[in-house]
């Protein structure tokens, strides 16, 4: 408590362990610790508070990306495609987004692009109804590309400003499923120049190092523009997002903090890092 | 692979013949890195590496002809030993139906696994299963369980979303028992281990239906927090085993090692896909080599 002794090996070990425990991963932990060691060597860290503040500042610098960390809904209509591994929170996030955008006066089309999983369209239908959004779906086992197409048609028909397209959860290791995702992406591009304007990858905050694999593979398949870090209301600190931003340059845009319709927040680096390094 | 990394570390050793203490320390660092990359909890890694260090000394691995191979063999054995002890099969009731309670974090695969488990028990153990739908929160959760239940040809007992899950559980178990089911699997809502109200609900469900098996459904991509999540679920409902899901991906699954090591509870099943036949009994040796990478 109080003083920080940069000569004490046990202290450095604890710092490293704290980063690993938060799922920051070895590579980004090394990058952070190297910079911290430089600051300590320069005599800039003398107290525990100095240390925590330095950790937050260094992590913030490492997480800075070229891309904006905000959702851009200036296109009319703006198409947002939600992708990610099974169970990470895509459908729920769309439900929250639809409600938030609707409350801000945007006409929203919610599209059930998951034509595979049991009761997927039914689950999204409930969310669409809650937010007053238009709902587009097809029969079970239908073509997700056709749903994407119909959703954009519906938006031009109704003048809706935003299309939120849900997709089926899929493991990034399944080549055929990733190919299907690329196909849906192409359908959107062909139908509306510039679409999808945002491709959001849902990453569960409890995910360990596999999150890097997920981000890498999804970005290679469909040019991910941002991460939705979900389930941050749990005890996991979501450190994998630090690694993803630092090593892949993909920004976190949204944070899921619960199962309710209002439990979605724009990403705030200060809040996030304050929780990570209190 | 770890063996290749170690061989690389020892590459300059042909002339020396024996490994030095530095070489062994280097090997232990590689092992630590491999396990952390595999999401094994850092505290579990620390004690595991200490165990391996002792064994390498006992085995005089520094004099071995093929040290990298020998080290990997030791690490593998210790991993299998850590994960292998513990009953893999379910506990079946001596009298009356066997009751199974599924629990876990949001999105881990409980609902899908509930149907898969019913299918496996019917096909492999000749059981007559039934399912009970106690997730009254997630939109269309009951719909989902009814759909997968129908897909595996197993009845689903539900009372919609306006009843208390504890009451539904009791009612469902009674209904299924009266209808002749000899295995009753109860699906529950995903919940955070730190959510007092929902953990209280889970405790109440357990108290009401007295399950023979409480299974923690854990996503194989879970990171460092797997330990504290498992500890909290264990403290609340003393689960009997773990079902590790989504192992058809490339997550190394170190969470499995962490949970077993810290709670002592065995991994009973692994889920390997979205299809309803993708559930198998757990094999510790396969998991060990997967974690090692
Ligand atoms: N605690 C918490 N739970 C969440 C959050 N976001 C989603 N969930 C829950 O996570 C579970 C899975 O959410 P879904 O929206 O169905 O996830 P998905 O990615 O669409 O799942 P698939 O379509 O099956 O791949 C549900 O129980 C949600 O309520 C969050 O921010 N916090
Ligand atoms: N690839 C793969 N997907 C799986 C596996 N098990 C479940 N899933 C998928 O993971 C997602 C979540 O599964 P659910 O059964 O809805 O999970 P849950 O735990 O019931 O979710 P909540 O009730 O919201 O907590 C679905 O898309 C499932 O199809 C598996 O072993 N492999
Ligand atoms: Mg979904
Ligand atoms: Mg469920």
mmCIF file of C-alpha atoms in Angstrom, chain A residues 6 36-44:
data_model
loop_
_atom_site.group_PDB
_atom_site.id
_atom_site.type_symbol
_atom_site.label_atom_id
_atom_site.label_comp_id
_atom_site.label_asym_id
_atom_site.label_seq_id
_atom_site.Cartn_x
_atom_site.Cartn_y
_atom_site.Cartn_z
ATOM 1 C CA UNK A 6 10.391 -0.968 -8.948
ATOM 2 C CA UNK A 36 5.806 0.334 -17.406
ATOM 3 C CA UNK A 37 9.405 -0.716 -16.759
ATOM 4 C CA UNK A 38 10.610 2.220 -18.875
ATOM 5 C CA UNK A 39 8.521 4.641 -16.832
ATOM 6 C CA UNK A 40 9.738 3.093 -13.587
ATOM 7 C CA UNK A 41 13.349 3.301 -14.773
ATOM 8 C CA UNK A 42 12.801 6.982 -15.574
ATOM 9 C CA UNK A 43 11.737 7.445 -11.944
ATOM 10 C CA UNK A 44 8.184 8.412 -12.839
#
